[in-house]
CSV table of C-alpha atoms and ligand atoms in Angstrom, one decimal:
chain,number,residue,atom,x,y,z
K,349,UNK,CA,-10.3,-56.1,-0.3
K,350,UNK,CA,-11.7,-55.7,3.2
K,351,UNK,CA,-9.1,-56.4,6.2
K,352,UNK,CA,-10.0,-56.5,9.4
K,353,UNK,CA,-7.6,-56.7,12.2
K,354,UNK,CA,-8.5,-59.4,14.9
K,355,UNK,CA,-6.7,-61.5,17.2
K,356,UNK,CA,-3.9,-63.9,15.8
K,357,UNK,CA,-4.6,-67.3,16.3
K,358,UNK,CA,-8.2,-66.7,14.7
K,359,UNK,CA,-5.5,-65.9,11.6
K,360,UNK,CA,-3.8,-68.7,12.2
K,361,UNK,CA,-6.1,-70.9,11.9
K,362,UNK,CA,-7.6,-69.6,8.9
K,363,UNK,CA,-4.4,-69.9,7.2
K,364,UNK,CA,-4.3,-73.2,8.3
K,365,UNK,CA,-7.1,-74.3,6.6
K,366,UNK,CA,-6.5,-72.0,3.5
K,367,UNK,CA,-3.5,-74.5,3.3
K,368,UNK,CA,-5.2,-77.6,4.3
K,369,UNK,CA,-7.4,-77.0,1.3
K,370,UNK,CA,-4.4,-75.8,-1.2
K,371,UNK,CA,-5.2,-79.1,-3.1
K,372,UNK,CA,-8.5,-77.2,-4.6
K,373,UNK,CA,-7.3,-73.5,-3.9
K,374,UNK,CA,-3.9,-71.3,-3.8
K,375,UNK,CA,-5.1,-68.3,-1.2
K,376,UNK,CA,-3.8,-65.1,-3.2
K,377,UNK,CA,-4.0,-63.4,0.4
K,378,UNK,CA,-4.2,-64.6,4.0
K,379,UNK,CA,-7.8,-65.0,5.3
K,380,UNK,CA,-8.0,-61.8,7.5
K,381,UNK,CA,-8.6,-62.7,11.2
K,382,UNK,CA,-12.1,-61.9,12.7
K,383,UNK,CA,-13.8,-64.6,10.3
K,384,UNK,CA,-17.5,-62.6,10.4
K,385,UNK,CA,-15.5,-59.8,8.1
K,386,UNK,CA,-13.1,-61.4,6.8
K,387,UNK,CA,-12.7,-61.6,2.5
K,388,UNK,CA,-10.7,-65.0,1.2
K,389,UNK,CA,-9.4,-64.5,-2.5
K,390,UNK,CA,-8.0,-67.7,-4.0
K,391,UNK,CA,-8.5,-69.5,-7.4
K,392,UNK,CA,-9.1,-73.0,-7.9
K,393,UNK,CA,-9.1,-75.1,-11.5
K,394,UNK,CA,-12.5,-75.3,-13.2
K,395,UNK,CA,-13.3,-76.9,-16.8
K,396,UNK,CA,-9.6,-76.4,-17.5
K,397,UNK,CA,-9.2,-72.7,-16.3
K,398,UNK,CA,-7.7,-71.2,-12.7
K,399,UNK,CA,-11.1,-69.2,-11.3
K,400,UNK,CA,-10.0,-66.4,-9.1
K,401,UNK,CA,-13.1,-65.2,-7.0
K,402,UNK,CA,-13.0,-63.8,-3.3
K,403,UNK,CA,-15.3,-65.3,-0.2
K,404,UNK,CA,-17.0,-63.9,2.8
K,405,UNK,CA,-19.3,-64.3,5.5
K,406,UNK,CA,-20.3,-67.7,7.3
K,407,UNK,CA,-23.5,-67.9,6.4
K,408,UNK,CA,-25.7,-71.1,5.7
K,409,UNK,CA,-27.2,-69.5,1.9
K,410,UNK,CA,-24.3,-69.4,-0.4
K,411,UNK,CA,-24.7,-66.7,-2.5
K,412,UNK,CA,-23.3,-65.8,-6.1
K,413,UNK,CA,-22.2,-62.3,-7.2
K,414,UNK,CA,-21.9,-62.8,-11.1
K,415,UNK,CA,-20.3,-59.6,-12.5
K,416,UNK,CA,-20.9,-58.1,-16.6
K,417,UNK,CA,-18.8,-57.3,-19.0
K,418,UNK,CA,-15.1,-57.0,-18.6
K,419,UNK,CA,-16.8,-56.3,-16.1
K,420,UNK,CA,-17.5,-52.5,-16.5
K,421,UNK,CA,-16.3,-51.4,-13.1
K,422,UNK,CA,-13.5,-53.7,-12.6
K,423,UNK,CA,-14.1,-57.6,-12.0
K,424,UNK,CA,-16.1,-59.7,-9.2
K,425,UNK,CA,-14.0,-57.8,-6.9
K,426,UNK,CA,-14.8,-53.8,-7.9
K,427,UNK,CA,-18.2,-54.7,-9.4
K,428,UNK,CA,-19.9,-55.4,-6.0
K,429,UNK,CA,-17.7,-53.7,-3.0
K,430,UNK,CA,-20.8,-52.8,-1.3
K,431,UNK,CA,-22.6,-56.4,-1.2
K,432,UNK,CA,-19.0,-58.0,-0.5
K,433,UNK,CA,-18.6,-55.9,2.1
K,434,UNK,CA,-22.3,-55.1,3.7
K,435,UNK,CA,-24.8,-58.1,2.6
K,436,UNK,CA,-25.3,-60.0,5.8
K,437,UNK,CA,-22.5,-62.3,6.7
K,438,UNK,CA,-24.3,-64.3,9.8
K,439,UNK,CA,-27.0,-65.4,7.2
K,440,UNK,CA,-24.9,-65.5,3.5
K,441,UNK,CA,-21.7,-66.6,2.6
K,442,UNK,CA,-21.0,-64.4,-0.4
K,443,UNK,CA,-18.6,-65.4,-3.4
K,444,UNK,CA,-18.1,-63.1,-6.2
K,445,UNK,CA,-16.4,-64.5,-9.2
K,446,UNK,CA,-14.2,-63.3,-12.0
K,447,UNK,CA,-15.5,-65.3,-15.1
K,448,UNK,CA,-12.4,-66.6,-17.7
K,449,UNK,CA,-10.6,-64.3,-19.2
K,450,UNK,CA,-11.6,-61.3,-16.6
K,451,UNK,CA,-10.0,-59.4,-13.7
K,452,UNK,CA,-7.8,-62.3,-12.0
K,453,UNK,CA,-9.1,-65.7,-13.7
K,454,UNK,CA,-6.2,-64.9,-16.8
K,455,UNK,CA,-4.9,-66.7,-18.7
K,456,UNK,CA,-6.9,-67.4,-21.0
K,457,UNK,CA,-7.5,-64.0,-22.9
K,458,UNK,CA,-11.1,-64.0,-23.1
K,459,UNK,CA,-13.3,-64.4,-26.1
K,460,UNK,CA,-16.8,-64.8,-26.9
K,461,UNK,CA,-18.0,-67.8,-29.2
K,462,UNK,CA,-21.4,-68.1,-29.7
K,463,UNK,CA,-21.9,-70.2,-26.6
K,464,UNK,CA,-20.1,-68.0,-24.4
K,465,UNK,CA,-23.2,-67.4,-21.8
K,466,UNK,CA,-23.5,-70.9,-21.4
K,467,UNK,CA,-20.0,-71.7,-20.7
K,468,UNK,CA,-20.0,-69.0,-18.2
K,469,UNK,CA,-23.1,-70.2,-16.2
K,470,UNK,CA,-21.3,-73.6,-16.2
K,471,UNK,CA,-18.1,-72.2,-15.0
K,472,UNK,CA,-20.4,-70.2,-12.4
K,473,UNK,CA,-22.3,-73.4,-11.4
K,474,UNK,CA,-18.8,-75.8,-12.0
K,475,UNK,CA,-16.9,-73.2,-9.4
K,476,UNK,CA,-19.4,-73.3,-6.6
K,477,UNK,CA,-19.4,-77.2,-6.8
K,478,UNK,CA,-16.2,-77.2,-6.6
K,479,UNK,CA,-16.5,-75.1,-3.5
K,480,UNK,CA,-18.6,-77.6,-2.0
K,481,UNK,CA,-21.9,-75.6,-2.0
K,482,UNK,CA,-24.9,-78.0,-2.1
K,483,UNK,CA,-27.3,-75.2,-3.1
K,484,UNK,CA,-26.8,-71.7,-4.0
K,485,UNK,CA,-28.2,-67.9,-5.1
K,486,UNK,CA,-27.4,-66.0,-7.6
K,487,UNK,CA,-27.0,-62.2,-7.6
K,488,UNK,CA,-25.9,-61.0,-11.8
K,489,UNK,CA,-25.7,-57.8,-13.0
K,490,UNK,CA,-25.5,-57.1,-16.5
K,491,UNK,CA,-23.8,-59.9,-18.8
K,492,UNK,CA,-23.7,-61.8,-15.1
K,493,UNK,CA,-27.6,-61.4,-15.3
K,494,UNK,CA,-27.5,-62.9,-18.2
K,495,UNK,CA,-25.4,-66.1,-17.0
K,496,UNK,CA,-27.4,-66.3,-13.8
K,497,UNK,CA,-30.6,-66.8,-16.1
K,498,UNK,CA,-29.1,-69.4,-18.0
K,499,UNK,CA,-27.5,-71.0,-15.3
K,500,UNK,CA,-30.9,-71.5,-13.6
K,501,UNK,CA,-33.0,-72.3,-16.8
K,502,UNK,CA,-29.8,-75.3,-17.1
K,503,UNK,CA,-29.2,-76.2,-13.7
K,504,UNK,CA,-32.7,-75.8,-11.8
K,505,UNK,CA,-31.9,-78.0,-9.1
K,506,UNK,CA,-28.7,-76.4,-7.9
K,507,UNK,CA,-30.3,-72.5,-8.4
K,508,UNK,CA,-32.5,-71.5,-4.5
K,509,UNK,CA,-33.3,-68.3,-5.8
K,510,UNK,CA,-32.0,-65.1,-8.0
K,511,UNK,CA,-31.9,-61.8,-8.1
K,512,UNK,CA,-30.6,-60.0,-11.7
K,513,UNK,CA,-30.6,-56.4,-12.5
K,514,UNK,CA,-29.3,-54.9,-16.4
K,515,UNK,CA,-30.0,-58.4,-18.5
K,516,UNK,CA,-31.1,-58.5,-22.1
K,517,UNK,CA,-32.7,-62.0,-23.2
K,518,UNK,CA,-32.0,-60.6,-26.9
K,519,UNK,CA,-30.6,-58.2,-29.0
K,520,UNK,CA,-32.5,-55.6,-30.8
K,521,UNK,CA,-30.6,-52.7,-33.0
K,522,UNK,CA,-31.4,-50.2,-30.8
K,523,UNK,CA,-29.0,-52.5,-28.3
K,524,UNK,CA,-26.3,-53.1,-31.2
K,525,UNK,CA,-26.6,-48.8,-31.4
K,526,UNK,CA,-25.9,-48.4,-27.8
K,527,UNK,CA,-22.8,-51.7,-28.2
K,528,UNK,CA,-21.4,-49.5,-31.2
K,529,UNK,CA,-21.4,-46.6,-29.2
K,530,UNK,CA,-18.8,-47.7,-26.0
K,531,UNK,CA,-16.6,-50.0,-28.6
K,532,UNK,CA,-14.2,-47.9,-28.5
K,533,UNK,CA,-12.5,-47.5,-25.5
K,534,UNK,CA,-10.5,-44.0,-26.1
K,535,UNK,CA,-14.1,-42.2,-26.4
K,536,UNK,CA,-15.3,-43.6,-22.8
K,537,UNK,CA,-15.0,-40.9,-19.9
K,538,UNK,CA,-11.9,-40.7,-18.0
K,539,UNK,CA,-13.8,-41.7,-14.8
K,540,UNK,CA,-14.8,-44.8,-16.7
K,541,UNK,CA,-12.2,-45.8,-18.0
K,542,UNK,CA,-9.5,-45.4,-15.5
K,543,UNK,CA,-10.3,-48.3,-12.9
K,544,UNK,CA,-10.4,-51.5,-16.0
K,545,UNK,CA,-7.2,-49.7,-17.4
K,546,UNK,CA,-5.4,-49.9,-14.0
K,547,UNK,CA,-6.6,-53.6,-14.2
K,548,UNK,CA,-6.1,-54.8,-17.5
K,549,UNK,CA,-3.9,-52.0,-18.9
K,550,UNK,CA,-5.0,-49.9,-22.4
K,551,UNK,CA,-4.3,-52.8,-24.8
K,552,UNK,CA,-5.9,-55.8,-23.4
K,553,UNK,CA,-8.9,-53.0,-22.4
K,554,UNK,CA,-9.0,-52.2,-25.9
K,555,UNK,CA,-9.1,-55.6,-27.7
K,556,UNK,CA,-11.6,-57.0,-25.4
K,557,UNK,CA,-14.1,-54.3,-25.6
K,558,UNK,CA,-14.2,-54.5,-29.5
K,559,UNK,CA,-14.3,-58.6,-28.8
K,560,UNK,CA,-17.5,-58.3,-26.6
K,561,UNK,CA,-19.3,-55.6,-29.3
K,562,UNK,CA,-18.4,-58.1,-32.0
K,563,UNK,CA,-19.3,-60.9,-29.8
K,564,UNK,CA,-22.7,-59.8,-28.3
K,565,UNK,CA,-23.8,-58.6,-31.8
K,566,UNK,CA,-23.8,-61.8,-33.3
K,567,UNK,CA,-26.9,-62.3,-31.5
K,568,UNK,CA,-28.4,-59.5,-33.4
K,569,UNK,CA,-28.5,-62.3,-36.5
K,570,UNK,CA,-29.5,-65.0,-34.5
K,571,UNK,CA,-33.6,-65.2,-35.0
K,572,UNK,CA,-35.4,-62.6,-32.7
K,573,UNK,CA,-32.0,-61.9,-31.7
K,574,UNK,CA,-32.4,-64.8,-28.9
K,575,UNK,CA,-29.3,-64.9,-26.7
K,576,UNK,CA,-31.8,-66.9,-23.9
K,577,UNK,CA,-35.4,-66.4,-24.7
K,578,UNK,CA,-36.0,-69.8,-25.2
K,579,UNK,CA,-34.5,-70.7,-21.7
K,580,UNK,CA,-36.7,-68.2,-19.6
K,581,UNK,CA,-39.8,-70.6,-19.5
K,582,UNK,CA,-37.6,-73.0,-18.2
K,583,UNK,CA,-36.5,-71.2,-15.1
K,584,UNK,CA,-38.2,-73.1,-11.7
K,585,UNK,CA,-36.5,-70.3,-9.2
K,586,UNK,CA,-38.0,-67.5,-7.5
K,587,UNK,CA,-36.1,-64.2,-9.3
K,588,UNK,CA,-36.3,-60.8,-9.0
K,589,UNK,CA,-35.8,-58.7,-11.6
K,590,UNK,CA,-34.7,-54.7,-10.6
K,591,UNK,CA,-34.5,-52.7,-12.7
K,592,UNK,CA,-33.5,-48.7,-12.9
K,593,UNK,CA,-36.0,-46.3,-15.2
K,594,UNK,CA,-32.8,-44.2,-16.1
K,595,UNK,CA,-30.7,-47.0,-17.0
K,596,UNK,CA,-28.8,-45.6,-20.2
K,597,UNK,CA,-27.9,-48.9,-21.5
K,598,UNK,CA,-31.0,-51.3,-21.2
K,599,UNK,CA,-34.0,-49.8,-22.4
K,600,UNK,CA,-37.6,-50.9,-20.3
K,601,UNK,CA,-38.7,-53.7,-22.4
K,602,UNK,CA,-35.9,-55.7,-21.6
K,603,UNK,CA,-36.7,-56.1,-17.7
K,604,UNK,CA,-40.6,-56.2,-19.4
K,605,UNK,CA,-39.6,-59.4,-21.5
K,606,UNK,CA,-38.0,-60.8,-18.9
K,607,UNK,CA,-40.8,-60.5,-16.1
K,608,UNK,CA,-43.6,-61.8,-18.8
K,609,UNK,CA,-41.5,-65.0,-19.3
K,610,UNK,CA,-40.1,-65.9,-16.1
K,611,UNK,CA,-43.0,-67.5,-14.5
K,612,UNK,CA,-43.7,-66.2,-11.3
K,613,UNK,CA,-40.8,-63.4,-11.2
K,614,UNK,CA,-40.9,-60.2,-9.8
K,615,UNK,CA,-40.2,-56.9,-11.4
K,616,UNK,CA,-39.1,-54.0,-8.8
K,617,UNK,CA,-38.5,-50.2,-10.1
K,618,UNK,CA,-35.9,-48.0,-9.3
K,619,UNK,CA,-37.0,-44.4,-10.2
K,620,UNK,CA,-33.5,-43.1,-10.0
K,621,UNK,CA,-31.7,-46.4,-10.8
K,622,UNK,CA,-29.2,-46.3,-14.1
K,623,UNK,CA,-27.2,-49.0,-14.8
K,624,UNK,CA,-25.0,-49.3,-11.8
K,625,UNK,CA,-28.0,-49.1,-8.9
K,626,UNK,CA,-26.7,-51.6,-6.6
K,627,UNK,CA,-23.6,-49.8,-6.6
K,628,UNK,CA,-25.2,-46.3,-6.7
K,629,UNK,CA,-27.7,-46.9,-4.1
K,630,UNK,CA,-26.3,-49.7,-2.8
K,631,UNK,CA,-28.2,-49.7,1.0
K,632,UNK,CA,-31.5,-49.9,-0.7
K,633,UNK,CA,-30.6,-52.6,-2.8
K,634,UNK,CA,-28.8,-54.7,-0.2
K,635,UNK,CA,-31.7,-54.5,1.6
K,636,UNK,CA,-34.0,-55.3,-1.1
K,637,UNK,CA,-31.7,-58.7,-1.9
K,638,UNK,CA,-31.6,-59.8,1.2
K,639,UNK,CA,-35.0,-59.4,1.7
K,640,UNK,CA,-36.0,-61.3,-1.3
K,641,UNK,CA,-33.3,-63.9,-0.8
K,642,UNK,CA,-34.3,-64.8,2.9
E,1864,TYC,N1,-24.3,-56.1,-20.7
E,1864,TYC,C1,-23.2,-55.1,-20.5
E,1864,TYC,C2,-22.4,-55.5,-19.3
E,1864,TYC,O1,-22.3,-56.6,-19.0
E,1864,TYC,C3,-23.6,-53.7,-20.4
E,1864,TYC,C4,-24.4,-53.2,-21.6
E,1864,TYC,C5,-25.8,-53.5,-21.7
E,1864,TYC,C6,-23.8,-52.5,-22.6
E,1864,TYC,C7,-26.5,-53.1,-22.8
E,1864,TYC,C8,-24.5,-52.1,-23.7
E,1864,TYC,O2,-26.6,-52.0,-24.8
E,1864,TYC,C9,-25.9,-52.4,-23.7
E,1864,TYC,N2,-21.8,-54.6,-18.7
């Protein structure tokens, strides 16, 4: 987490209304004193879970950072360090969330029924309600691009706009090859590895890696393997899809699908782009949100 060192009765105050709203929230750390940098990370109750997810800028447009899986860097908090810290605090204010059962919102252990992408866009749209934000954006990545599409096929009139890179409407077996393939957690490289073990530790790593292949292939038997085809007609927002040509893990016609069936949407290509492109070449995609969400 970003601190920024300011003068003290800016950080006074913000403590003071971190505790004036403890009814909703428990601040995990002190709102850091110049408020245009500072990062707030609390939790507050939601559908019958504590949320943890952090909260910056002072913006107007509320924006969502939904993370994936586990999710594969970390949490809300490692998977977007450079949107938390660079998207444009004057005109967003930026929440990134860790859904149940990831990085801080535990308990519960997290598991995947069937609806498990639903209950997550409701917790997503549930939290910032919560928050008081009348409106909001939403930025997912991965399984959190997943959510963010269901969250604004279910809830169109609380979704402004969205932008969702590494989402899979379905599951083909060329998908449940590539799931099989990072199941097992002792075969993933040291370098990726090492940051969700610090966070979760080997065990929980472990268990919950195997729970998500097992969980995400019972798509796979679902017809056309839909996990949200049927929902992408319904989406009203404006979205842009990105989408990086050497993405290991989501082949093309996944960001193809998606395009053809959100009506209006926009597909932009990242030549160089694998899976983690917002975090690999995060300037250019900052940008490219922030143009798109302004
Ligand atoms: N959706 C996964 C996530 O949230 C990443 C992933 C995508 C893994 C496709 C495998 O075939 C795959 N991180």
């Amino acid at each position: 987490m970003m601190m920024a060192l300011g003068n003290r009765s800016a950080r006074r105050l913000g403590f003071l209304l971190s505790t004036l709203k403890s009814e909703i929230y428990v601040p995990l750390a002190r709102p850091a004193a110049a408020f245009g940098t500072s990062v707030t990370s609390a939790k507050v109750a939601v559908n019958g879970v504590h949320l943890h997810y952090q909260q910056t800028g002072e913006g107007d447009h509320a924006v969502l950072l939904l993370p994936g899986m586990l999710g594969l860097e970390g949490s809300g908090e490692t998977d977007f360090g450079p949107q938390i810290k660079n998207l444009n605090k004057k005109l967003f204010t930026v929440v990134a969330w860790d859904p149940r059962g990831y990085g801080q919102s535990r308990p519960p252990d997290r598991d995947y029924p069937l609806d498990f992408f639903e209950r997550d866009a409701k917790d997503a749209v549930d939290l910032m309600k919560t928050l008081k934000f009348k409106k909001v954006s939403l930025l997912g990545w991965s399984d959190g691009g997943i959510t963010a599409l269901i969250a604004a096929a279910k809830y169109p009139s609380y979704i402004h706009k969205m932008v969702i890179w590494g989402a899979n409407a379905y599951v083909t077996e060329e998908d449940e090859m590539i799931y099989q393939g990072i199941r097992d957690v002792s075969k993933w490289s040291e370098k990726s590895r090492k940051p969700l073990e610090t966070l979760y530790g080997y065990d929980y790593l472990a268990k919950t890696c195997e729970k998500w292949v097992d969980g995400i292939k019972q798509f796979k038997h679902l017809p056309d393997g839909n996990i949200c085809r049927h929902l992408l007609p319904l989406i009203q927002c404006p979205t842009l899809i990105v989408h990086g040509e050497k993405d290991p893990l989501v082949p093309r016609f996944h960001p193809d699908f998606i395009h053809k069936h959100v009506k209006g949407s926009r597909l932009h290509l990242m030549p160089e782009g694998k899976h983690n492109l917002h975090l690999r070449f995060a300037n250019e995609f900052n940008k490219l949100a922030e143009d798109f969400l302004q």
